Amino acid sequence: MPDQVTPDQLTDEKIMAVLAQVKDPEIGRDLVSLGMVKTIEITGSVVDLTVELTTPACPLKAKIESDIVDGLSSLGATTVRVDWASNVKRSFGGPAADLIPGVKNTIAVASGKGGVGKTTIAVNLAVSLARDGARVGLLDADITGPNVPLMMGTSGSHVTGAGGRVNPVVAHGVKMMSIQYFLTGDAPVIWRGPLIHSAIQQFLRDVEWGELDYLVVDLPPGTGDAALSISQLIPLTGAVVVTTPQEVSLLDARKAVAMFNKVNVRTIGVVENMSGFICPHCGTEHDLFGTGGAASLAREFDLEVLARIPLEPGVRTGGDAGTPITSPQHPAAEASVAAAALREMARTVAGRISVIAAPFAAAASARPN
Ligand SMILES: Nc1ncnc2c1ncn2[C@@H]1O[C@H](COP(=O)(O)OP(=O)(O)OP(=O)(O)O)[C@@H](O)[C@H]1O
Ligand SMILES: [Mg+2]
């Protein structure tokens, strides 16, 4: 820690020296070498800083802020104000990403078994990241059972566009595409693999996604065509595998993790959904399906349990009404334990992606222009 000095001796150099000791805990490097300190303004003993994070959904913002304040206080600053900016880095490059030139990161939400809450997790992940200020897309890759439009309140929407380009449908701050937006009525889509593949390819290539920090992809259950198509068509930053605590769900989740391993897609971690039920009347937690199953799966594959989301009536009503529980418009959003867990989950995922992207960002900035 530097020696205590009087405030009038505060200089940019001294402040930078202190900030060079403050680490981004997730990436494990200091703020100065990561280029995160953008501006410093000194007014007497008051210091105003702009710090650029690698994601607006930074899970460790509070820790970074308190480390900055502690460091600069010991230098004599009486007030430290941090203005946060963000610049999400790309986690892949090369020709494989040509189909989605404006997209910086892609997250596939998958499970082995149906009905465990993939779409619920994908929708709330997307809404939470957008609420934290990220630019987010949500691709419904469940061609034969598209549920994203219902859960995002856009069932009646249809696509617009011109010249072979298609505009995404926007709700809750998220840009979306789904086969549902092309259909009229409830006619089922009964398509084989090659058609599913070309639909997903068009959703990636022909949709005006623009600049996106995160593209979340909601996959159908299992290890079938859509998951393979996505992993062949675009680079995936990683997969989030959803499971419920029961053994049957875990058994199938193992297959999903194994499939991603086989196609060289990293699994970012496991989400245990419907993990305990909190009684809305007495507040007691009941183990309807058990808890902790994801932990054993995570141990087996050396993965992280990213979140445990309780079973909560508001999550289902939010899905049915098209107002996700993490949206401020959901009537139970404020008090919901599940909403808090889902928002925390989104920040954890964003944090892990920043770590994955860090070496790519360093390599990109080292390349000559
Ligand atoms: N934590 C939860 N609490 C309460 N209800 C939930 C929770 N998670 C999901 N649900 C409800 O469970 C049902 C199934 O969820 P969802 O559709 O997200 O699963 P899925 O894995 O995407 O299903 P499919 O395999 O058919 O695509 C939905 O009605 C949803 O609202
Ligand atoms: Mg689904």
Short mmCIF file of C-alpha atoms in Angstrom, two decimals, residues 28-358:
data_model
loop_
_atom_site.label_atom_id
_atom_site.label_comp_id
_atom_site.label_asym_id
_atom_site.label_seq_id
_atom_site.Cartn_x
_atom_site.Cartn_y
_atom_site.Cartn_z
CA GLY A 28 -7.10 -12.07 -12.25
CA ARG A 29 -5.25 -9.09 -13.71
CA ASP A 30 -5.04 -5.46 -12.63
CA LEU A 31 -7.27 -2.67 -13.93
CA VAL A 32 -4.38 -0.72 -15.51
CA SER A 33 -2.85 -3.54 -17.52
CA LEU A 34 -6.34 -4.53 -18.68
CA GLY A 35 -6.86 -0.96 -19.93
CA MET A 36 -9.97 -0.57 -17.79
CA VAL A 37 -9.17 2.91 -16.40
CA LYS A 38 -10.51 5.35 -19.00
CA THR A 39 -10.51 8.74 -17.28
CA ILE A 40 -9.21 10.26 -14.04
CA GLU A 41 -10.33 13.66 -12.77
CA ILE A 42 -8.87 15.14 -9.61
CA THR A 43 -10.63 18.04 -7.88
CA GLY A 44 -8.83 18.73 -4.60
CA SER A 45 -9.24 15.51 -2.66
CA VAL A 46 -12.12 14.28 -4.81
CA VAL A 47 -11.35 11.70 -7.49
CA ASP A 48 -13.71 10.88 -10.36
CA LEU A 49 -12.88 7.80 -12.38
CA THR A 50 -14.35 6.09 -15.40
CA VAL A 51 -13.73 2.37 -15.30
CA GLU A 52 -14.61 0.21 -18.28
CA LEU A 53 -15.81 -3.27 -17.36
CA THR A 54 -15.76 -6.30 -19.65
CA THR A 55 -19.52 -6.65 -19.14
CA PRO A 56 -22.27 -4.35 -17.88
CA ALA A 57 -23.55 -7.41 -15.98
CA CYS A 58 -20.34 -7.60 -13.95
CA PRO A 59 -20.84 -9.85 -10.93
CA LEU A 60 -17.93 -8.29 -9.00
CA LYS A 61 -18.55 -4.58 -9.56
CA ALA A 62 -19.08 -3.95 -5.84
CA LYS A 63 -15.81 -5.71 -4.94
CA ILE A 64 -13.84 -3.77 -7.59
CA GLU A 65 -15.39 -0.51 -6.40
CA SER A 66 -14.56 -1.11 -2.74
CA ASP A 67 -10.96 -2.05 -3.65
CA ILE A 68 -10.63 1.18 -5.67
CA VAL A 69 -12.11 3.29 -2.86
CA ASP A 70 -9.87 1.62 -0.23
CA GLY A 71 -6.77 2.11 -2.36
CA LEU A 72 -7.43 5.75 -3.20
CA SER A 73 -8.52 6.61 0.35
CA SER A 74 -5.14 5.45 1.58
CA LEU A 75 -3.66 7.87 -0.93
CA GLY A 76 -5.61 10.71 0.70
CA ALA A 77 -8.73 10.93 -1.47
CA THR A 78 -11.77 11.92 0.59
CA THR A 79 -14.36 11.13 -2.06
CA VAL A 80 -14.02 8.60 -4.86
CA ARG A 81 -16.73 8.43 -7.50
CA VAL A 82 -16.63 5.63 -10.05
CA ASP A 83 -18.50 5.98 -13.30
CA TRP A 84 -18.93 2.58 -14.91
CA ALA A 85 -18.67 1.96 -18.62
CA SER A 86 -18.50 -1.39 -20.37
CA ASN A 87 -17.00 -2.89 -23.48
CA VAL A 88 -17.90 -6.53 -23.97
CA LYS A 89 -15.10 -8.41 -25.72
CA ARG A 90 -15.50 -10.98 -28.45
CA SER A 91 -14.77 -14.57 -27.44
CA PHE A 92 -14.06 -15.92 -30.92
CA GLY A 93 -12.82 -14.87 -34.30
CA GLY A 94 -11.95 -16.16 -37.71
CA PRO A 95 -14.09 -17.10 -40.69
CA ALA A 96 -16.35 -19.35 -38.58
CA ALA A 97 -17.92 -16.19 -37.14
CA ASP A 98 -18.68 -14.68 -40.57
CA LEU A 99 -22.35 -15.59 -40.36
CA ILE A 100 -22.76 -13.32 -37.31
CA PRO A 101 -20.27 -10.48 -37.79
CA GLY A 102 -21.77 -8.16 -35.16
CA VAL A 103 -22.14 -10.78 -32.43
CA LYS A 104 -19.51 -10.89 -29.70
CA ASN A 105 -20.57 -13.94 -27.70
CA THR A 106 -22.95 -16.85 -28.16
CA ILE A 107 -24.50 -18.92 -25.38
CA ALA A 108 -26.41 -22.15 -26.10
CA VAL A 109 -28.95 -23.15 -23.45
CA ALA A 110 -29.40 -26.91 -23.55
CA SER A 111 -30.55 -29.94 -21.62
CA GLY A 112 -30.77 -33.64 -22.20
CA LYS A 113 -34.35 -33.92 -21.03
CA GLY A 114 -37.42 -31.96 -22.09
CA GLY A 115 -39.38 -29.66 -19.84
CA VAL A 116 -36.62 -28.90 -17.35
CA GLY A 117 -36.79 -25.15 -17.97
CA LYS A 118 -34.39 -24.41 -20.84
CA THR A 119 -36.60 -21.79 -22.44
CA THR A 120 -37.35 -20.28 -19.03
CA ILE A 121 -33.62 -20.05 -18.29
CA ALA A 122 -32.78 -18.74 -21.81
CA VAL A 123 -35.50 -16.07 -21.67
CA ASN A 124 -34.58 -14.87 -18.18
CA LEU A 125 -30.86 -14.95 -18.98
CA ALA A 126 -31.50 -12.72 -22.00
CA VAL A 127 -33.84 -10.33 -20.15
CA SER A 128 -31.45 -10.07 -17.17
CA LEU A 129 -28.41 -9.32 -19.35
CA ALA A 130 -30.44 -6.68 -21.21
CA ARG A 131 -31.63 -5.14 -17.93
CA ASP A 132 -28.00 -4.78 -16.87
CA GLY A 133 -27.34 -2.82 -20.06
CA ALA A 134 -26.05 -5.43 -22.52
CA ARG A 135 -27.16 -5.69 -26.16
CA VAL A 136 -28.85 -9.07 -26.30
CA GLY A 137 -30.35 -11.36 -28.92
CA LEU A 138 -32.37 -14.51 -28.33
CA LEU A 139 -32.59 -17.13 -31.04
CA ASP A 140 -35.29 -19.77 -30.72
CA ALA A 141 -33.57 -22.83 -32.19
CA ASP A 142 -36.44 -25.06 -31.12
CA ILE A 143 -37.97 -25.24 -34.60
CA THR A 144 -40.58 -27.92 -33.89
CA GLY A 145 -41.56 -26.59 -30.44
CA PRO A 146 -40.92 -22.83 -30.42
CA ASN A 147 -41.78 -21.36 -27.00
CA VAL A 148 -39.73 -18.15 -26.90
CA PRO A 149 -42.51 -15.98 -28.46
CA LEU A 150 -45.05 -17.08 -25.83
CA MET A 151 -42.66 -16.55 -22.92
CA MET A 152 -41.59 -13.13 -24.23
CA GLY A 153 -45.16 -11.99 -24.94
CA THR A 154 -44.70 -11.83 -28.73
CA SER A 155 -46.80 -14.80 -29.91
CA GLY A 156 -48.85 -12.73 -32.34
CA SER A 157 -45.85 -11.04 -33.94
CA HIS A 158 -44.81 -11.53 -37.52
CA VAL A 159 -41.56 -10.66 -39.19
CA THR A 160 -40.89 -7.63 -41.31
CA GLY A 161 -37.99 -6.97 -43.62
CA ALA A 162 -36.86 -6.26 -47.15
CA GLY A 163 -34.30 -7.47 -49.66
CA GLY A 164 -33.92 -10.87 -48.06
CA ARG A 165 -33.13 -9.36 -44.67
CA VAL A 166 -35.42 -9.96 -41.69
CA ASN A 167 -35.89 -7.70 -38.69
CA PRO A 168 -35.86 -9.32 -35.27
CA VAL A 169 -38.91 -8.92 -33.03
CA VAL A 170 -38.05 -6.88 -29.92
CA ALA A 171 -39.50 -7.26 -26.42
CA HIS A 172 -38.17 -6.71 -22.88
CA GLY A 173 -35.08 -5.12 -24.42
CA VAL A 174 -34.17 -8.31 -26.32
CA LYS A 175 -34.01 -8.90 -30.11
CA MET A 176 -35.59 -12.23 -31.01
CA MET A 177 -36.11 -14.62 -33.86
CA SER A 178 -38.29 -17.71 -33.91
CA ILE A 179 -39.98 -19.88 -36.55
CA GLN A 180 -43.21 -18.93 -34.79
CA TYR A 181 -43.01 -15.41 -36.25
CA PHE A 182 -43.37 -16.93 -39.73
CA LEU A 183 -46.37 -19.12 -38.94
CA THR A 184 -50.07 -18.44 -38.89
CA GLY A 185 -52.28 -20.39 -36.52
CA ASP A 186 -51.14 -23.45 -34.63
CA ALA A 187 -49.98 -25.54 -37.58
CA PRO A 188 -47.20 -27.81 -36.33
CA VAL A 189 -43.76 -27.71 -37.88
CA ILE A 190 -42.77 -31.27 -38.77
CA TRP A 191 -39.36 -30.93 -40.32
CA ARG A 192 -36.43 -33.22 -40.74
CA GLY A 193 -32.82 -32.37 -39.92
CA PRO A 194 -31.77 -30.66 -43.18
CA LEU A 195 -34.72 -28.24 -43.07
CA ILE A 196 -34.08 -27.48 -39.41
CA HIS A 197 -30.44 -26.82 -40.29
CA SER A 198 -31.29 -24.41 -43.11
CA ALA A 199 -33.87 -22.57 -40.95
CA ILE A 200 -31.27 -22.02 -38.22
CA GLN A 201 -28.72 -20.96 -40.82
CA GLN A 202 -31.14 -18.35 -42.18
CA PHE A 203 -31.94 -17.12 -38.67
CA LEU A 204 -28.26 -16.52 -38.13
CA ARG A 205 -27.40 -15.14 -41.56
CA ASP A 206 -30.46 -13.22 -42.72
CA VAL A 207 -31.65 -11.59 -39.49
CA GLU A 208 -30.60 -8.00 -38.80
CA TRP A 209 -29.08 -8.76 -35.41
CA GLY A 210 -26.87 -5.68 -35.55
CA GLU A 211 -24.30 -5.38 -32.78
CA LEU A 212 -24.92 -7.85 -29.97
CA ASP A 213 -22.89 -8.45 -26.83
CA TYR A 214 -24.61 -11.78 -26.25
CA LEU A 215 -26.69 -14.01 -28.49
CA VAL A 216 -28.56 -16.56 -26.37
CA VAL A 217 -29.72 -19.68 -28.23
CA ASP A 218 -32.63 -21.69 -26.83
CA LEU A 219 -32.17 -25.30 -27.96
CA PRO A 220 -34.74 -28.08 -28.12
CA PRO A 221 -34.28 -30.94 -25.67
CA GLY A 222 -31.73 -33.63 -26.34
CA THR A 223 -28.67 -33.93 -28.46
CA GLY A 224 -30.33 -33.76 -31.88
CA ASP A 225 -30.14 -31.77 -35.10
CA ALA A 226 -30.52 -28.23 -33.78
CA ALA A 227 -27.68 -28.53 -31.27
CA LEU A 228 -25.40 -29.99 -33.91
CA SER A 229 -26.41 -27.39 -36.51
CA ILE A 230 -25.68 -24.52 -34.17
CA SER A 231 -22.29 -25.91 -33.20
CA GLN A 232 -21.42 -26.38 -36.90
CA LEU A 233 -22.72 -23.01 -38.09
CA ILE A 234 -21.25 -20.59 -35.59
CA PRO A 235 -18.60 -20.55 -32.91
CA LEU A 236 -20.24 -21.03 -29.52
CA THR A 237 -18.69 -19.27 -26.57
CA GLY A 238 -20.17 -22.07 -24.53
CA ALA A 239 -23.22 -23.99 -23.39
CA VAL A 240 -25.28 -23.62 -20.25
CA VAL A 241 -26.74 -27.02 -19.40
CA VAL A 242 -30.03 -26.99 -17.48
CA THR A 243 -31.09 -29.87 -15.29
CA THR A 244 -33.56 -30.54 -12.53
CA PRO A 245 -32.37 -32.37 -9.45
CA GLN A 246 -33.99 -35.73 -10.25
CA GLU A 247 -31.75 -38.58 -11.37
CA VAL A 248 -33.56 -39.02 -14.74
CA SER A 249 -32.88 -35.42 -15.66
CA LEU A 250 -29.26 -35.68 -14.53
CA LEU A 251 -28.77 -38.80 -16.59
CA ASP A 252 -29.83 -36.90 -19.71
CA ALA A 253 -27.87 -33.78 -18.74
CA ARG A 254 -24.73 -35.96 -18.71
CA LYS A 255 -25.44 -36.82 -22.35
CA ALA A 256 -25.79 -33.14 -23.23
CA VAL A 257 -22.45 -32.31 -21.60
CA ALA A 258 -20.83 -35.28 -23.36
CA MET A 259 -22.27 -34.16 -26.71
CA PHE A 260 -20.85 -30.64 -26.33
CA ASN A 261 -17.49 -32.14 -25.37
CA LYS A 262 -17.58 -34.22 -28.52
CA VAL A 263 -18.21 -31.23 -30.78
CA ASN A 264 -15.58 -29.17 -28.92
CA VAL A 265 -18.02 -26.74 -27.32
CA ARG A 266 -17.16 -25.85 -23.75
CA THR A 267 -19.87 -26.16 -21.15
CA ILE A 268 -19.82 -22.90 -19.18
CA GLY A 269 -21.64 -24.60 -16.31
CA VAL A 270 -24.78 -26.26 -15.05
CA VAL A 271 -27.99 -24.62 -13.82
CA GLU A 272 -30.14 -26.59 -11.41
CA ASN A 273 -33.72 -25.52 -12.05
CA MET A 274 -36.77 -26.34 -9.95
CA SER A 275 -34.32 -26.71 -7.11
CA GLY A 276 -36.52 -26.69 -4.02
CA PHE A 277 -39.92 -25.07 -3.64
CA ILE A 278 -40.37 -22.04 -1.43
CA CYS A 279 -43.90 -22.09 -0.02
CA PRO A 280 -45.52 -18.73 -0.83
CA HIS A 281 -47.54 -18.92 2.40
CA CYS A 282 -45.02 -19.95 5.05
CA GLY A 283 -41.71 -19.25 3.25
CA THR A 284 -40.39 -22.72 4.11
CA GLU A 285 -38.30 -24.49 1.45
CA HIS A 286 -39.54 -27.94 0.42
CA ASP A 287 -37.45 -30.43 -1.53
CA LEU A 288 -40.01 -31.49 -4.12
CA PHE A 289 -37.52 -32.91 -6.60
CA GLY A 290 -34.57 -32.91 -4.21
CA THR A 291 -31.64 -30.52 -4.51
CA GLY A 292 -27.94 -30.77 -5.20
CA GLY A 293 -28.12 -33.15 -8.18
CA ALA A 294 -26.35 -30.62 -10.39
CA ALA A 295 -23.47 -30.52 -7.92
CA SER A 296 -22.72 -34.21 -8.49
CA LEU A 297 -22.93 -33.72 -12.26
CA ALA A 298 -20.62 -30.73 -11.98
CA ARG A 299 -18.13 -32.72 -9.90
CA GLU A 300 -18.18 -35.56 -12.39
CA PHE A 301 -17.34 -33.30 -15.35
CA ASP A 302 -15.32 -30.72 -13.44
CA LEU A 303 -17.93 -28.04 -14.09
CA GLU A 304 -19.40 -25.20 -12.10
CA VAL A 305 -22.95 -25.01 -10.77
CA LEU A 306 -23.81 -21.52 -12.05
CA ALA A 307 -27.10 -21.20 -10.18
CA ARG A 308 -29.89 -22.99 -8.36
CA ILE A 309 -33.31 -21.66 -9.32
CA PRO A 310 -36.21 -22.58 -7.03
CA LEU A 311 -39.59 -23.74 -8.25
CA GLU A 312 -41.83 -20.69 -7.90
CA PRO A 313 -45.35 -20.10 -9.22
CA GLY A 314 -44.38 -16.64 -10.51
CA VAL A 315 -41.83 -18.16 -12.89
CA ARG A 316 -44.54 -20.18 -14.60
CA THR A 317 -47.14 -17.39 -14.63
CA GLY A 318 -44.48 -15.07 -16.05
CA GLY A 319 -43.77 -17.56 -18.82
CA ASP A 320 -47.44 -18.05 -19.62
CA ALA A 321 -48.18 -14.33 -19.59
CA GLY A 322 -45.16 -13.33 -21.66
CA THR A 323 -43.71 -11.27 -18.81
CA PRO A 324 -40.59 -13.05 -17.56
CA ILE A 325 -40.11 -13.06 -13.80
CA THR A 326 -36.90 -11.02 -14.22
CA SER A 327 -38.78 -8.26 -16.05
CA PRO A 328 -39.68 -5.30 -13.82
CA GLN A 329 -43.19 -5.57 -15.31
CA HIS A 330 -43.81 -8.92 -13.60
CA PRO A 331 -45.98 -8.24 -10.52
CA ALA A 332 -43.88 -10.56 -8.31
CA ALA A 333 -40.48 -9.48 -9.68
CA GLU A 334 -39.36 -7.51 -6.63
CA ALA A 335 -40.05 -10.17 -3.99
CA SER A 336 -39.17 -13.21 -6.10
CA VAL A 337 -36.32 -15.42 -4.87
CA ALA A 338 -36.20 -17.07 -8.30
CA ALA A 339 -35.89 -13.68 -10.04
CA ALA A 340 -32.96 -12.73 -7.81
CA ALA A 341 -31.31 -16.11 -8.49
CA LEU A 342 -31.86 -15.74 -12.25
CA ARG A 343 -30.39 -12.24 -12.35
CA GLU A 344 -27.39 -13.43 -10.33
CA MET A 345 -27.06 -16.39 -12.72
CA ALA A 346 -26.93 -13.99 -15.70
CA ARG A 347 -24.13 -11.99 -14.06
CA THR A 348 -22.21 -15.18 -13.28
CA VAL A 349 -22.52 -16.31 -16.91
CA ALA A 350 -21.41 -12.86 -18.14
CA GLY A 351 -18.43 -12.98 -15.78
CA ARG A 352 -17.35 -16.41 -16.97
CA ILE A 353 -17.65 -15.25 -20.58
CA SER A 354 -15.39 -12.27 -19.86
CA VAL A 355 -12.75 -14.72 -18.65
CA ILE A 356 -13.17 -16.86 -21.77
CA ALA A 357 -12.91 -13.74 -23.98
CA ALA A 358 -9.86 -12.24 -22.24
#
